[in-house]
Amino acid sequence: MSLKIDDNTKVIVQGITGKEGGFHALRCIEYGTNIVAGVTPGRGGQMFNDTIKVYDSMKEATHETGANTSLIFVPAPFAPDAILESIYSGIKTVICITEGIPVNEMIKIYKIANDLGVTLIGPNCPGLINPAQKCKIGIMPGDIFMPGRIGVVSRSGTLTYEAVDQLTKSGIGQSLCVGIGGDPIVGTTFINVLDYFIQDEETDGIVFIGEIGGTKEQEAAEYLKSINNTKPIAALIVGASAPEGKRMGHAGAVISGDSGKAESKMFALKEAGCEIVIHPGQIAETLKKII
Amino acid sequence: MKIHEYQSKKLLNEFGVPVPKSTIATDKETLLENFRDFQSKAVLKVQVHAGGRGKAGGVKLVDNSQDAVEFADKFFGNLFQTFQTGDESVVVNKILVEEASIIVSEMYLALLVDGSNQSINIIASPEGGTDIEEVASKNPEKIFSLPVNTILGPTDFHVREILDFLNLDKTLFSQLNKIIRGLYKLYIDKDCSLIEINPLILNDNNEIIALDAKITFDEDALFRNKDISELRDLSQENEVEIKTAELGIKYVQLKGSVGCIVNGAGLAMATMDVIQSAGLSPANFLDIGGGADEDKVSKAMSAVLSDGNVKIVLVNLFGGILRCDVAARGFILALKDSDGTPPKLIIRMQGTNSEEGKRILSNTKYNISFAENLDQISQILSSEE
């Protein structure tokens, strides 16, 4: 699992001829991302933005361009196939923005990506961005980011932007920001990203943003404890004001008991040495106290 | 998406999982007719999208026509509340008439996705017929959770493990095997997000039967399960939530006085937390979603304004593709259309054309406070408390 972005990062946009894919591909290019090709089955031979060649298949596109990363905007019913096509074309990092992929499809895809050693980020995520490398593989507004030494990991899109905006306005830049996605099954978990940040020499501190439901935050806390982490982490959990049972399935709470609640997540992260952000408006302030 | 117990049982039956004989009644006459077909002894169960029906009196073993009539009169067409519906209530349009079973033992069996092991898990407990969450917190050792390999599905040795955990006799293997494989096939074929059988019983004929059934479906997969979509019962859902969902807006009605309109689910929850930390309560969760145009923004505002408890509307739009001037026009459109006293507005818009958006809103008669960030929102809310 590598989240490293460098000069060799070459990106193919799957679904580049669609409205969303096209819009965000342009924003990525403007930001500085090296987008080398687009793929839309049936549209091979077209040019996107007069500069990017569109291919019919991932196999063809990777073969022609040597790309190692793909960014997916394909509509949900066809996105599972797009992810698989990407994986089997030899791509090593797949970022899937698409929202609304059936969970049963993601269970299969997760297993395949995992078995083949492919880093899958998302689905239903904003992607990732490395401001120093001027590389954005996702849908975040590039102008709020600033190069620096803080890693940001979050389950949410706009809340990531909120956190980054606070950091940048406080003069704190970011090394890498990763939105892991809001679905029950996602390719890259908090643990994977934390592991990367903790080993990354470019990252001095971490902003961790979780939310109610599931147990991913507690698993992250267990991981931090197990490695005796010493990098400072400011952690925000949102959803303390959300009523029980409205978002979470009834039986989802069976195994975990009260663990889906914000307070038990905060408790676990605090136990693991994180500084808890008590108000969503104080993400940067909280981090400042510990770095 | 939720469905009723009687619909769940029909699906179970199709997938080879035994359920008691039953018929569904939509009025008193049919109910009585069905009741007599069961030799005037049957269990009557109100059909609503909520758990806790038994405790609330909505499930009753009846052995004479007079009690059956009484039950029908009490529930048909009326609102029904359980501990799960809270202060809200749901209408009873259907009552299930089911043959009475003689219970030897009650167990629990469920299938659901657990994000921590990225698998469908079979959950089993010998403590059925009771609140499973209570079992989980008091006797966690009584709950067995088994992740299923997505390529293999459940296997014979899994079934033997579950049989053993449920304290069932080895001779019942083939019955349980058929049930577990049927449930798993149903879960996969119809894209369920939960199948919960509570209780699964052993009856006096040594038969394993699903006495109750709750199935919910992955809404993201309904596009390929048209037959399941047709099972949806809109009478059990919140009207505003239905309307907003059609527009791709995620709205959940809550009980507070501060309505909110936000882009993104995480930021929406953060905004609700900000409202709560200022000593007020959110009136709703609302994620306006991507690709919002003037019409969608306006409908989101109308949905929030349709809630009579709303005194303040907090708009928090940040960094999205949504143009703030377009949003501002949408808000004004909805405010003009609304009948009641316009609420106090707190607006935070940051992103494309935000200055223009603010200018448009400033030039109206509405009581608006602008905020630059979440801290300022907090301060304004605190002064409103």
XYZ file of C-alpha atoms in Angstrom:
676
model
C 0.000 0.000 0.000
C 1.689 3.180 -1.125
C 0.238 6.644 -1.213
C 3.416 8.216 -2.453
C 3.022 10.832 -5.148
C 6.117 11.909 -7.054
C 7.389 12.932 -10.493
C 6.573 9.449 -11.805
C 2.885 9.661 -10.927
C 1.045 9.374 -14.248
C -2.715 9.459 -14.123
C -5.431 8.098 -16.400
C -8.938 9.501 -15.931
C -11.643 6.852 -16.455
C -14.850 8.511 -17.561
C -13.031 11.622 -18.856
C -15.681 12.293 -21.524
C -18.446 12.561 -18.915
C -19.560 15.876 -17.443
C -18.012 15.363 -14.016
C -14.954 13.491 -15.250
C -14.202 16.208 -17.782
C -14.740 19.061 -15.334
C -12.456 17.602 -12.694
C -9.842 16.364 -15.147
C -9.382 19.997 -16.216
C -9.137 21.172 -12.600
C -6.503 18.490 -11.934
C -4.493 19.534 -15.000
C -4.702 23.191 -13.919
C -3.383 22.209 -10.499
C -0.396 20.493 -12.099
C -1.354 16.796 -12.094
C 0.260 14.764 -14.839
C -2.810 13.374 -16.580
C -1.575 11.251 -19.458
C -4.755 9.744 -20.877
C -8.475 9.280 -20.599
C -10.515 6.123 -20.998
C -14.114 5.847 -22.116
C -15.159 2.614 -23.862
C -16.407 3.512 -27.356
C -14.743 6.910 -27.415
C -11.229 5.745 -28.305
C -9.371 8.071 -30.680
C -11.048 11.265 -29.466
C -9.032 14.046 -27.882
C -9.974 15.627 -24.581
C -9.202 19.334 -24.193
C -7.165 19.009 -27.450
C -4.299 17.608 -25.383
C -5.307 14.323 -23.755
C -5.812 11.206 -25.834
C -8.882 9.111 -25.062
C -8.620 5.317 -25.274
C -11.221 2.553 -25.438
C -9.603 0.415 -22.778
C -7.327 0.677 -19.766
C -5.051 -2.001 -21.206
C -4.406 0.116 -24.287
C -4.039 3.350 -22.315
C -1.566 1.993 -19.767
C 0.415 0.247 -22.468
C 0.708 3.450 -24.531
C 1.395 5.868 -21.672
C 3.035 3.888 -18.856
C 0.476 5.253 -16.406
C 0.494 3.876 -12.843
C -2.547 5.607 -11.334
C -6.190 5.913 -12.302
C -8.925 8.310 -11.271
C -12.486 7.029 -11.745
C -15.611 9.096 -12.461
C -17.637 6.314 -14.060
C -21.341 6.173 -12.970
C -22.091 3.751 -10.130
C -23.644 0.895 -12.161
C -20.474 0.664 -14.295
C -17.865 1.734 -11.748
C -17.132 -1.766 -10.350
C -16.128 -2.904 -13.844
C -14.018 0.233 -14.295
C -12.139 -0.490 -11.056
C -11.526 -4.101 -12.086
C -10.386 -3.065 -15.566
C -7.959 -0.687 -13.935
C -6.614 -3.305 -11.538
C -6.115 -5.905 -14.282
C -4.386 -3.398 -16.570
C -1.535 -3.236 -14.070
C -2.410 0.094 -12.421
C -1.052 0.192 -8.883
C -3.147 3.004 -7.369
C -6.851 3.386 -8.136
C -8.830 6.359 -6.838
C -12.587 5.954 -7.192
C -14.674 9.105 -6.719
C -17.999 7.498 -7.707
C -20.733 7.487 -5.070
C -23.448 4.848 -4.811
C -21.682 1.589 -5.712
C -23.570 -1.436 -4.294
C -21.869 -2.715 -1.143
C -21.931 -6.329 -2.348
C -19.832 -5.304 -5.382
C -17.298 -3.542 -3.149
C -16.858 -6.651 -1.000
C -15.640 -8.563 -4.063
C -13.521 -5.709 -5.396
C -11.903 -5.067 -2.030
C -10.777 -8.678 -1.912
C -9.363 -8.629 -5.435
C -7.516 -5.319 -4.945
C -6.136 -6.577 -1.666
C -5.004 -9.921 -3.101
C -3.264 -8.235 -6.044
C -1.561 -5.579 -3.904
C -3.354 -2.655 -5.538
C -3.990 0.497 -3.501
C -7.663 1.364 -3.921
C -8.814 4.687 -2.459
C -12.569 5.142 -2.079
C -15.138 4.749 -3.457
C -17.295 7.750 -2.570
C -14.249 9.832 -1.701
C -12.702 13.188 -2.697
C -9.355 11.581 -3.628
C -5.892 12.646 -2.568
C -3.660 15.687 -3.016
C 0.012 16.453 -2.489
C 0.442 20.251 -2.602
C 4.260 20.225 -2.742
C 4.204 17.936 -5.773
C 1.394 20.039 -7.286
C -0.500 16.826 -7.743
C -4.215 16.528 -7.140
C -5.969 13.239 -7.948
C -9.496 14.033 -6.940
C -12.204 16.657 -6.736
C -11.021 18.957 -3.948
C -10.712 22.714 -4.583
C -6.947 23.077 -5.134
C -6.655 26.699 -4.056
C -7.195 26.065 -0.328
C -4.212 23.717 -0.016
C -0.669 24.787 0.863
C 2.568 22.744 0.858
C 3.710 21.811 4.343
C 4.243 19.002 6.811
C 0.812 17.986 8.118
C -1.030 14.918 6.849
C -4.830 14.980 6.735
C -6.999 11.864 6.643
C -10.788 11.925 6.642
C -13.935 9.926 5.856
C -15.592 13.054 4.496
C -15.035 15.353 1.523
C -16.162 18.846 2.433
C -15.094 18.386 6.035
C -11.573 17.752 4.740
C -11.755 21.083 2.899
C -12.959 22.750 6.100
C -9.984 21.311 8.028
C -7.487 22.262 5.319
C -8.902 25.767 5.045
C -8.412 26.244 8.776
C -4.846 24.886 8.554
C -3.850 27.024 5.581
C -5.334 30.167 7.135
C -3.291 29.447 10.272
C -0.150 29.122 8.162
C 0.044 25.336 8.498
C 0.726 23.547 5.205
C -0.076 19.955 4.251
C 2.149 17.101 3.090
C -0.652 14.865 1.811
C -4.438 14.852 2.251
C -6.428 11.673 1.745
C -10.197 11.276 1.789
C -10.794 7.572 2.386
C -14.497 7.726 1.550
C -17.787 7.445 3.366
C -18.950 3.962 2.323
C -19.074 0.917 4.639
C -16.450 -0.839 2.487
C -13.534 1.287 1.311
C -10.246 0.165 -0.212
C -7.953 2.189 2.024
C -8.679 2.522 5.725
C -7.595 5.009 8.368
C -4.955 2.503 9.469
C -3.376 2.351 5.994
C -3.126 6.148 5.778
C -1.915 6.587 9.370
C 0.727 3.956 8.734
C 1.900 5.916 5.702
C 1.958 9.263 7.562
C 3.815 7.832 10.543
C 6.576 6.456 8.323
C 6.608 9.444 5.979
C 9.563 11.771 6.529
C 7.646 14.659 4.957
C 4.926 14.482 7.638
C 5.380 15.878 11.157
C 1.805 15.786 12.435
C -1.632 14.469 11.502
C -5.207 15.692 11.387
C -7.621 12.773 11.729
C -11.302 13.274 10.916
C -13.795 10.551 11.712
C -17.524 10.310 12.148
C -20.258 8.226 13.765
C -21.066 4.666 12.636
C -18.929 1.566 12.280
C -15.735 0.935 14.206
C -13.031 2.243 11.849
C -11.955 4.939 14.321
C -11.568 2.449 17.169
C -9.521 0.162 14.920
C -7.300 3.148 14.101
C -6.916 3.866 17.815
C -5.935 0.244 18.498
C -3.358 0.454 15.736
C -1.863 3.685 17.120
C -1.554 2.084 20.543
C 0.028 -1.058 19.126
C 2.849 0.856 17.443
C 3.370 3.315 20.330
C 2.906 6.227 17.966
C 4.625 9.466 18.891
C 3.649 11.710 15.957
C 1.154 14.335 17.171
C -2.427 13.729 16.021
C -5.409 16.065 16.347
C -8.622 14.051 16.005
C -12.109 15.311 15.245
C -15.170 13.067 15.375
C -18.379 14.553 13.993
C -21.947 13.429 14.524
C -22.267 13.736 18.318
C -25.560 15.560 17.702
C -26.958 12.916 15.332
C -29.749 10.763 16.751
C -29.209 7.048 17.139
C -30.564 4.672 14.542
C -31.198 7.213 11.826
C -28.092 6.564 9.820
C -26.812 3.279 11.183
C -28.544 0.011 10.417
C -30.081 -1.546 13.512
C -28.024 -4.718 13.357
C -24.827 -2.812 12.614
C -24.990 -1.829 16.255
C -25.358 -5.450 17.376
C -21.699 -6.384 17.243
C -20.335 -3.061 18.241
C -22.858 -2.102 20.937
C -22.335 1.596 21.663
C -19.162 1.839 19.614
C -20.833 3.632 16.699
C -21.333 6.710 18.861
C -19.083 9.754 18.675
C -18.171 9.668 22.354
C -16.790 6.116 22.304
C -14.713 6.945 19.227
C -13.327 10.070 20.910
C -12.587 8.049 24.030
C -10.670 5.405 22.065
C -8.610 7.989 20.172
C -7.848 9.920 23.334
C -6.667 6.689 24.964
C -4.395 6.201 21.957
C -2.747 9.572 22.589
C -4.650 11.775 20.138
C -5.613 15.327 21.018
C -9.397 15.565 20.618
C -10.787 18.544 18.703
C -13.785 19.617 20.796
C -15.360 22.001 18.273
C -15.240 21.595 14.474
C -14.130 25.246 14.237
C -10.960 24.523 16.218
C -9.146 21.925 14.140
C -6.107 24.101 13.388
C -5.974 25.554 16.903
C -5.977 22.095 18.458
C -3.194 20.911 16.169
C -1.131 24.032 16.914
C -1.102 23.145 20.601
C 0.607 19.806 19.966
C 3.086 20.462 17.139
C -34.769 0.563 2.109
C -37.074 -1.087 4.610
C -39.899 -3.507 3.844
C -42.617 -5.082 5.980
C -42.390 -8.372 7.834
C -44.950 -10.032 5.550
C -42.919 -9.038 2.478
C -39.729 -10.293 4.133
C -41.365 -13.625 4.905
C -42.528 -14.001 1.330
C -38.929 -13.535 0.184
C -37.650 -15.998 2.787
C -40.142 -18.551 1.552
C -38.983 -18.034 -2.043
C -35.418 -18.721 -0.938
C -36.314 -21.912 0.906
C -36.374 -20.572 4.466
C -39.393 -21.967 6.364
C -41.876 -19.424 7.751
C -45.252 -19.969 9.461
C -48.399 -20.012 7.308
C -49.918 -16.565 7.126
C -52.128 -14.175 5.184
C -52.119 -10.415 5.023
C -55.234 -8.331 5.738
C -55.857 -4.735 4.756
C -59.274 -4.414 6.393
C -61.322 -5.876 9.237
C -63.459 -8.158 7.031
C -60.467 -9.845 5.399
C -58.772 -10.129 8.757
C -61.761 -11.956 10.229
C -62.043 -14.209 7.201
C -58.339 -15.080 7.449
C -58.651 -15.563 11.171
C -61.430 -18.132 10.717
C -59.290 -19.928 8.106
C -56.815 -20.534 10.931
C -59.583 -22.195 13.009
C -59.962 -19.000 15.072
C -56.547 -19.176 16.655
C -53.797 -16.984 15.229
C -51.170 -14.381 15.962
C -52.089 -10.892 14.748
C -49.168 -8.609 13.933
C -49.360 -4.969 12.861
C -47.178 -4.275 9.815
C -45.116 -1.123 10.297
C -41.519 -0.156 9.520
C -40.379 -0.210 13.135
C -39.087 -2.704 15.661
C -40.446 -3.118 19.167
C -43.975 -3.894 17.959
C -44.526 -6.626 20.566
C -43.698 -4.407 23.520
C -46.032 -1.726 22.146
C -48.964 -4.160 21.949
C -48.916 -4.595 18.187
C -48.495 -8.400 18.305
C -51.171 -10.553 19.921
C -52.155 -14.196 20.115
C -55.916 -14.226 19.635
C -58.305 -17.182 20.053
C -61.762 -15.661 19.521
C -63.384 -13.467 16.888
C -64.293 -10.723 19.334
C -60.629 -10.132 20.267
C -59.731 -10.228 16.586
C -62.313 -7.527 15.848
C -61.043 -5.477 18.756
C -57.465 -5.736 17.493
C -58.527 -4.726 13.975
C -60.525 -1.738 15.240
C -57.717 -0.607 17.475
C -55.033 -0.563 14.797
C -56.330 -0.339 11.217
C -55.789 3.152 9.828
C -54.404 4.428 13.120
C -50.998 5.684 14.106
C -48.693 3.377 16.012
C -45.643 4.105 18.162
C -42.875 1.885 19.490
C -39.686 2.667 21.391
C -37.951 2.659 18.010
C -40.193 5.240 16.378
C -39.662 7.612 19.320
C -42.096 10.504 19.320
C -43.001 9.896 15.713
C -45.587 7.378 14.683
C -46.374 5.266 11.650
C -49.729 4.326 10.193
C -51.017 0.735 10.308
C -52.501 -0.246 6.940
C -51.872 -3.966 7.090
C -52.122 -6.698 9.704
C -50.514 -10.117 9.346
C -52.635 -13.088 10.422
C -50.324 -15.985 11.181
C -50.720 -19.533 12.493
C -49.641 -19.828 16.122
C -46.400 -21.749 16.687
C -45.408 -23.786 19.709
C -41.939 -22.605 20.644
C -39.352 -24.994 22.066
C -36.433 -22.585 21.826
C -35.800 -19.090 20.470
C -32.605 -18.130 18.662
C -31.212 -15.191 16.720
C -29.750 -15.251 13.211
C -28.673 -12.298 11.062
C -26.613 -11.404 8.011
C -25.006 -8.000 7.599
C -21.872 -6.312 6.280
C -19.171 -5.556 8.801
C -16.822 -2.836 7.567
C -14.083 -3.947 9.965
C -13.539 -7.223 8.092
C -14.936 -6.131 4.698
C -17.242 -9.148 4.600
C -20.794 -10.288 4.956
C -21.036 -11.708 8.473
C -23.425 -14.303 9.858
C -24.424 -13.357 13.400
C -25.963 -16.050 15.579
C -27.095 -16.249 19.177
C -28.911 -18.872 21.247
C -30.611 -15.940 23.025
C -33.390 -15.071 20.583
C -36.716 -13.363 20.969
C -35.218 -10.584 23.011
C -33.434 -7.310 22.353
C -30.202 -8.488 20.749
C -28.361 -5.294 21.633
C -28.971 -6.082 25.271
C -27.514 -9.563 24.778
C -24.516 -7.981 23.032
C -23.775 -5.652 25.925
C -24.563 -8.039 28.819
C -23.468 -11.396 27.427
C -21.202 -10.761 24.450
C -20.036 -14.399 24.638
C -23.577 -15.394 23.586
C -23.065 -13.758 20.184
C -21.204 -15.508 17.408
C -19.980 -13.551 14.410
C -18.690 -15.354 11.343
C -17.223 -13.517 8.338
C -18.134 -15.272 5.090
C -15.579 -15.538 2.310
C -17.122 -13.777 -0.654
C -15.874 -16.353 -3.162
C -16.891 -19.471 -1.210
C -20.072 -18.360 0.520
C -21.095 -20.278 3.654
C -19.721 -23.833 3.846
C -20.804 -26.993 5.648
C -18.311 -26.556 8.473
C -19.611 -23.009 9.045
C -23.094 -24.436 9.415
C -21.838 -27.074 11.876
C -20.155 -24.334 13.916
C -23.368 -22.325 14.039
C -25.462 -25.427 14.820
C -23.177 -26.115 17.752
C -23.236 -22.516 18.983
C -27.041 -22.475 18.858
C -27.136 -25.668 20.979
C -29.085 -27.452 18.253
C -29.047 -31.215 17.804
C -26.773 -32.548 15.041
C -29.790 -34.105 13.311
C -30.941 -30.570 12.485
C -27.925 -29.921 10.254
C -29.717 -30.194 6.934
C -32.505 -27.863 8.077
C -30.090 -25.190 9.293
C -27.872 -25.685 6.256
C -30.786 -24.980 3.931
C -31.735 -21.888 5.959
C -28.245 -20.382 6.069
C -27.583 -20.992 2.388
C -31.012 -19.625 1.510
C -30.437 -16.473 3.563
C -27.013 -15.938 2.027
C -28.349 -16.405 -1.502
C -31.144 -13.937 -0.745
C -28.619 -11.464 0.695
C -26.494 -11.625 -2.457
C -29.213 -11.954 -5.121
C -31.339 -9.086 -3.820
C -28.549 -6.842 -2.448
C -29.738 -6.826 1.138
C -28.030 -4.681 3.750
C -29.542 -6.627 6.636
C -31.457 -9.855 7.152
C -32.437 -10.357 10.769
C -34.435 -13.345 12.031
C -35.397 -12.741 15.635
C -36.533 -15.156 16.756
C -35.577 -18.160 14.722
C -37.423 -20.918 16.546
C -37.387 -24.634 17.028
C -41.015 -25.773 17.245
C -42.635 -28.818 18.808
C -42.295 -30.704 15.487
C -38.519 -30.288 15.578
C -38.689 -27.757 12.738
C -36.555 -24.617 12.514
C -38.736 -21.686 11.452
C -38.269 -17.946 10.975
C -40.923 -16.539 13.297
C -40.083 -12.921 12.571
C -38.114 -11.325 9.749
C -36.606 -7.960 9.105
C -34.896 -7.258 5.785
C -33.425 -3.987 4.578
C -31.891 -3.362 1.171
C -28.890 -1.472 -0.174
C -30.487 1.581 -1.800
C -27.489 1.926 -4.096
C -28.353 -1.449 -5.634
C -32.070 -0.872 -6.225
C -31.333 0.007 -9.851
C -30.726 -3.694 -10.509
C -33.502 -5.005 -8.231
C -36.678 -3.564 -9.701
C -38.809 -6.228 -7.963
C -37.465 -5.053 -4.597
C -38.072 -1.361 -5.375
C -41.730 -2.227 -5.858
C -41.964 -3.433 -2.259
C -41.358 0.079 -0.925
C -44.236 1.414 1.228
C -44.185 5.214 1.125
C -46.887 5.443 3.821
C -44.212 4.418 6.339
C -41.766 7.177 5.423
C -41.406 10.885 6.161
C -42.988 12.905 3.331
C -40.329 15.598 3.211
C -37.608 12.974 3.230
C -39.251 11.219 0.255
C -39.512 14.443 -1.760
C -35.950 15.573 -1.083
C -34.526 12.128 -1.823
C -36.071 12.298 -5.300
C -33.938 15.395 -5.936
C -30.768 13.765 -4.652
C -30.853 15.759 -1.426
C -30.149 13.817 1.762
C -32.514 15.161 4.383
C -33.376 13.722 7.778
C -35.915 15.509 9.921
C -34.913 16.058 13.556
C -36.565 17.911 16.400
C -34.645 21.150 16.967
C -35.234 24.737 15.870
C -32.152 25.409 13.747
C -32.564 24.171 10.189
C -29.392 23.666 8.197
C -28.354 23.409 4.557
C -24.879 22.061 3.947
C -22.843 20.512 1.131
C -21.318 17.195 2.140
C -22.389 14.706 4.806
C -19.374 15.187 7.065
C -19.647 18.965 7.058
C -23.404 18.606 7.624
C -22.774 16.577 10.773
C -20.083 19.038 11.890
C -22.577 21.867 11.380
C -25.153 20.041 13.521
C -22.508 19.616 16.224
C -21.760 23.364 16.060
C -25.477 24.089 16.553
C -25.609 21.748 19.530
C -22.471 23.162 21.140
C -24.087 26.616 20.978
C -26.876 25.307 23.199
C -29.427 24.904 20.387
C -30.694 21.826 18.535
C -30.566 21.004 14.830
C -33.948 20.704 13.071
C -32.526 18.485 10.365
C -29.578 16.888 8.661
C -29.258 18.103 5.066
C -26.574 17.306 2.520
C -27.462 19.087 -0.685
C -25.220 16.773 -2.703
C -23.281 17.503 -5.857
C -24.421 19.347 -8.945
C -26.906 21.619 -7.194
C -28.572 24.230 -9.404
C -30.917 27.070 -8.456
C -33.946 24.779 -8.417
C -32.327 22.147 -6.209
C -31.047 24.762 -3.754
C -34.481 26.345 -3.637
C -36.151 22.973 -2.958
C -33.643 22.249 -0.184
C -34.539 25.576 1.455
C -38.265 24.861 1.001
C -37.843 21.472 2.700
C -36.185 23.125 5.694
C -38.825 25.881 5.809
C -41.656 23.305 5.690
C -40.676 22.249 9.217
C -42.782 24.380 11.569
C -40.191 24.171 14.370
C -37.546 26.022 12.378
C -36.724 29.482 13.766
C -33.237 29.876 12.324
C -31.809 28.578 9.053
C -28.070 28.043 8.933
C -26.479 27.745 5.497
C -22.964 26.323 5.397
C -21.648 25.865 1.854
C -17.978 25.314 1.471
C -15.561 24.751 -1.364
C -17.902 22.812 -3.581
C -18.573 23.138 -7.269
C -21.795 24.900 -6.372
C -21.729 28.580 -7.357
C -22.674 30.776 -4.403
C -24.565 33.342 -6.516
C -26.721 30.547 -7.908
C -27.329 29.272 -4.378
C -28.276 32.758 -3.165
C -30.917 33.094 -5.898
C -32.269 29.655 -5.040
C -32.627 30.576 -1.372
C -34.489 33.788 -2.176
C -36.848 31.915 -4.494
C -37.800 29.526 -1.679
C -38.117 32.304 0.919
C -40.485 34.236 -1.357
C -42.643 31.134 -1.857
C -42.844 30.369 1.844
C -45.960 31.469 3.738
C -44.872 31.869 7.365
C -42.663 34.475 9.006
C -39.239 34.261 7.388
C -36.686 32.782 9.785
C -33.445 34.378 10.865
C -30.716 33.377 8.376
C -27.091 32.656 9.162
C -25.062 32.279 5.999
C -21.577 30.992 5.492
C -20.663 30.572 1.839
C -17.140 30.050 0.711
C -16.206 29.103 -2.814
C -16.972 30.188 -6.347
C -18.625 33.640 -6.582
C -19.193 33.874 -2.837
C -18.953 37.704 -2.781
C -21.652 37.951 -5.425
C -23.807 35.491 -3.465
C -23.515 37.587 -0.321
C -24.316 40.787 -2.253
C -27.493 39.255 -3.665
C -28.623 38.177 -0.209
C -27.688 41.503 1.428
C -30.013 43.314 -0.964
C -33.080 41.579 0.482
C -35.368 42.389 3.388
C -34.480 39.203 5.253
C -32.734 39.135 8.630
C -29.343 37.754 7.648
C -26.054 37.378 9.513
C -22.995 36.413 7.494
C -20.259 34.238 8.977
C -16.769 33.604 7.625
C -16.066 30.390 9.518
C -17.452 27.856 11.987
C -16.337 29.852 15.031
C -18.285 32.871 13.827
C -21.325 30.663 13.229
C -21.016 29.530 16.856
C -20.850 33.104 18.114
C -23.935 34.168 16.164
C -25.864 31.087 17.318
C -24.866 31.637 20.943
C -26.223 35.169 20.822
C -29.538 33.775 19.496
C -29.969 31.261 22.268
